[in-house]
PDB file of C-alpha atoms in Angstrom:
ATOM      1  CA  MET J1219      95.133 116.950  97.907  1.00  0.00           C
ATOM      2  CA  SER J1220      95.656 114.683 101.016  1.00  0.00           C
ATOM      3  CA  TYR J1221      98.540 113.749 103.164  1.00  0.00           C
ATOM      4  CA  SER J1222      99.083 110.953 105.641  1.00  0.00           C
ATOM      5  CA  TYR J1223     101.930 110.934 108.157  1.00  0.00           C
ATOM      6  CA  THR J1224     102.700 108.066 110.672  1.00  0.00           C
ATOM      7  CA  THR J1225     104.832 108.919 113.697  1.00  0.00           C
ATOM      8  CA  LEU J1226     106.068 107.364 116.724  1.00  0.00           C
ATOM      9  CA  VAL J1227     105.725 109.567 119.871  1.00  0.00           C
ATOM     10  CA  GLU J1228     107.411 109.041 123.137  1.00  0.00           C
ATOM     11  CA  PRO J1229     104.677 107.913 125.441  1.00  0.00           C
ATOM     12  CA  ARG J1230     105.935 110.015 128.053  1.00  0.00           C
ATOM     13  CA  GLY J1231     105.825 113.147 126.065  1.00  0.00           C
ATOM     14  CA  HIS J1232     102.001 113.277 126.327  1.00  0.00           C
ATOM     15  CA  ALA J1233     101.599 115.813 123.487  1.00  0.00           C
ATOM     16  CA  LEU J1234     101.601 116.081 119.662  1.00  0.00           C
ATOM     17  CA  TRP J1235     101.669 119.386 117.944  1.00  0.00           C
ATOM     18  CA  ILE J1236     100.893 119.775 114.192  1.00  0.00           C
ATOM     19  CA  ASP J1237     102.013 123.131 112.678  1.00  0.00           C
ATOM     20  CA  ILE J1238     100.252 124.685 109.808  1.00  0.00           C
ATOM     21  CA  ASP J1239     102.805 126.597 107.948  1.00  0.00           C
ATOM     22  CA  LYS J1240     101.151 127.240 104.577  1.00  0.00           C
ATOM     23  CA  PRO J1241      97.703 128.677 103.938  1.00  0.00           C
ATOM     24  CA  THR J1242      95.293 125.670 103.817  1.00  0.00           C
ATOM     25  CA  ASN J1243      91.893 125.347 102.474  1.00  0.00           C
ATOM     26  CA  GLY J1244      89.883 122.965 104.426  1.00  0.00           C
ATOM     27  CA  LEU J1245      91.699 121.096 107.101  1.00  0.00           C
ATOM     28  CA  SER J1246      91.080 117.732 108.728  1.00  0.00           C
ATOM     29  CA  VAL J1247      93.591 116.154 111.137  1.00  0.00           C
ATOM     30  CA  GLU J1248      92.882 112.648 112.807  1.00  0.00           C
ATOM     31  CA  PHE J1249      94.694 111.120 115.845  1.00  0.00           C
ATOM     32  CA  ASN J1250      94.328 107.430 115.849  1.00  0.00           C
ATOM     33  CA  HIS J1251      95.303 105.899 118.967  1.00  0.00           C
ATOM     34  CA  THR J1252      94.283 102.467 118.588  1.00  0.00           C
ATOM     35  CA  ASN J1253      96.294  99.581 120.341  1.00  0.00           C
ATOM     36  CA  THR J1254      98.557 102.558 122.162  1.00  0.00           C
ATOM     37  CA  GLY J1255      97.438 102.339 125.796  1.00  0.00           C
ATOM     38  CA  ILE J1256      95.983 105.785 125.566  1.00  0.00           C
ATOM     39  CA  GLU J1257      92.940 106.085 127.897  1.00  0.00           C
ATOM     40  CA  HIS J1258      91.885 109.869 127.362  1.00  0.00           C
ATOM     41  CA  ILE J1259      93.024 112.399 124.568  1.00  0.00           C
ATOM     42  CA  THR J1260      92.285 116.132 124.680  1.00  0.00           C
ATOM     43  CA  PRO J1261      92.234 117.877 121.325  1.00  0.00           C
ATOM     44  CA  LEU J1262      93.269 121.495 121.090  1.00  0.00           C
ATOM     45  CA  ASP J1263      92.824 123.760 118.259  1.00  0.00           C
ATOM     46  CA  PHE J1264      94.828 126.828 117.646  1.00  0.00           C
ATOM     47  CA  LEU J1265      93.532 127.382 114.166  1.00  0.00           C
ATOM     48  CA  THR J1266      93.439 131.018 112.919  1.00  0.00           C
ATOM     49  CA  ASN J1267      90.196 130.956 110.557  1.00  0.00           C
ATOM     50  CA  PRO J1268      86.764 132.687 110.995  1.00  0.00           C
ATOM     51  CA  GLY J1269      84.830 129.344 111.480  1.00  0.00           C
ATOM     52  CA  THR J1270      84.426 127.121 114.478  1.00  0.00           C
ATOM     53  CA  PRO J1271      86.384 123.788 114.167  1.00  0.00           C
ATOM     54  CA  LEU J1272      84.437 120.547 114.591  1.00  0.00           C
ATOM     55  CA  ILE J1273      85.951 118.187 117.056  1.00  0.00           C
ATOM     56  CA  ARG J1274      84.850 114.672 116.631  1.00  0.00           C
ATOM     57  CA  ARG J1275      85.905 112.500 119.787  1.00  0.00           C
ATOM     58  CA  SER J1276      85.287 109.098 120.991  1.00  0.00           C
ATOM     59  CA  GLN J1277      83.787 108.074 124.227  1.00  0.00           C
ATOM     60  CA  PRO J1278      86.504 107.703 127.129  1.00  0.00           C
ATOM     61  CA  GLY J1279      88.106 104.473 126.936  1.00  0.00           C
ATOM     62  CA  ALA J1280      87.218 103.872 123.255  1.00  0.00           C
ATOM     63  CA  ALA J1281      90.130 103.381 120.812  1.00  0.00           C
ATOM     64  CA  ALA J1282      88.453 105.275 117.957  1.00  0.00           C
ATOM     65  CA  PRO J1283      90.281 108.205 116.142  1.00  0.00           C
ATOM     66  CA  ILE J1284      89.639 111.791 117.279  1.00  0.00           C
ATOM     67  CA  SER J1285      89.533 114.396 114.613  1.00  0.00           C
ATOM     68  CA  ILE J1286      89.649 118.065 114.348  1.00  0.00           C
ATOM     69  CA  SER J1287      88.319 119.656 111.061  1.00  0.00           C
ATOM     70  CA  THR J1288      87.275 122.945 109.609  1.00  0.00           C
ATOM     71  CA  ASP J1289      86.005 124.312 106.336  1.00  0.00           C
ATOM     72  CA  GLY J1290      87.534 127.550 104.792  1.00  0.00           C
ATOM     73  CA  TRP J1291      91.080 128.786 104.867  1.00  0.00           C
ATOM     74  CA  VAL J1292      93.482 128.266 107.764  1.00  0.00           C
ATOM     75  CA  HIS J1293      96.231 130.738 108.195  1.00  0.00           C
ATOM     76  CA  PRO J1294      99.994 129.896 108.761  1.00  0.00           C
ATOM     77  CA  LYS J1295     101.319 130.080 112.307  1.00  0.00           C
ATOM     78  CA  SER J1296      98.207 128.066 113.593  1.00  0.00           C
ATOM     79  CA  GLY J1297      98.050 124.430 114.347  1.00  0.00           C
ATOM     80  CA  VAL J1298      96.445 121.609 116.285  1.00  0.00           C
ATOM     81  CA  ALA J1299      97.533 119.646 119.310  1.00  0.00           C
ATOM     82  CA  PHE J1300      96.543 116.588 121.134  1.00  0.00           C
ATOM     83  CA  THR J1301      97.490 115.656 124.726  1.00  0.00           C
ATOM     84  CA  TRP J1302      96.746 112.390 126.445  1.00  0.00           C
ATOM     85  CA  THR J1303      96.727 110.220 129.502  1.00  0.00           C
ATOM     86  CA  LEU J1304      97.783 106.583 129.521  1.00  0.00           C
ATOM     87  CA  THR J1305      95.689 103.880 131.128  1.00  0.00           C
ATOM     88  CA  SER J1306      98.473 102.758 133.227  1.00  0.00           C
ATOM     89  CA  GLU J1307      98.736 106.335 134.802  1.00  0.00           C
ATOM     90  CA  LEU J1308      95.147 106.059 135.939  1.00  0.00           C
ATOM     91  CA  THR J1309      95.596 102.805 137.884  1.00  0.00           C
ATOM     92  CA  SER J1310      95.859 103.176 141.701  1.00  0.00           C
ATOM     93  CA  ARG J1311      99.239 102.495 143.329  1.00  0.00           C
TER      94      ARG J1311
END
């Protein structure tokens, strides 16, 4: 089973948290920041499972999706988060 969600996040918020509230077998979360003005994303995993999550990230400045995935069961009250820096914030003033 697969779910897709699209959301608009306040650019000044700089964070997106995804809660896992039900036991989940096999999890993959992708953050697609194409055409958003985001320069750098930091993925954070707060997954409660015995395995080590696989984090796939693009090169700095590349607008390719970043993903966090894991096999096996993920327990409730865990989640993943993404924080970011906008390109406009990196320019010198």
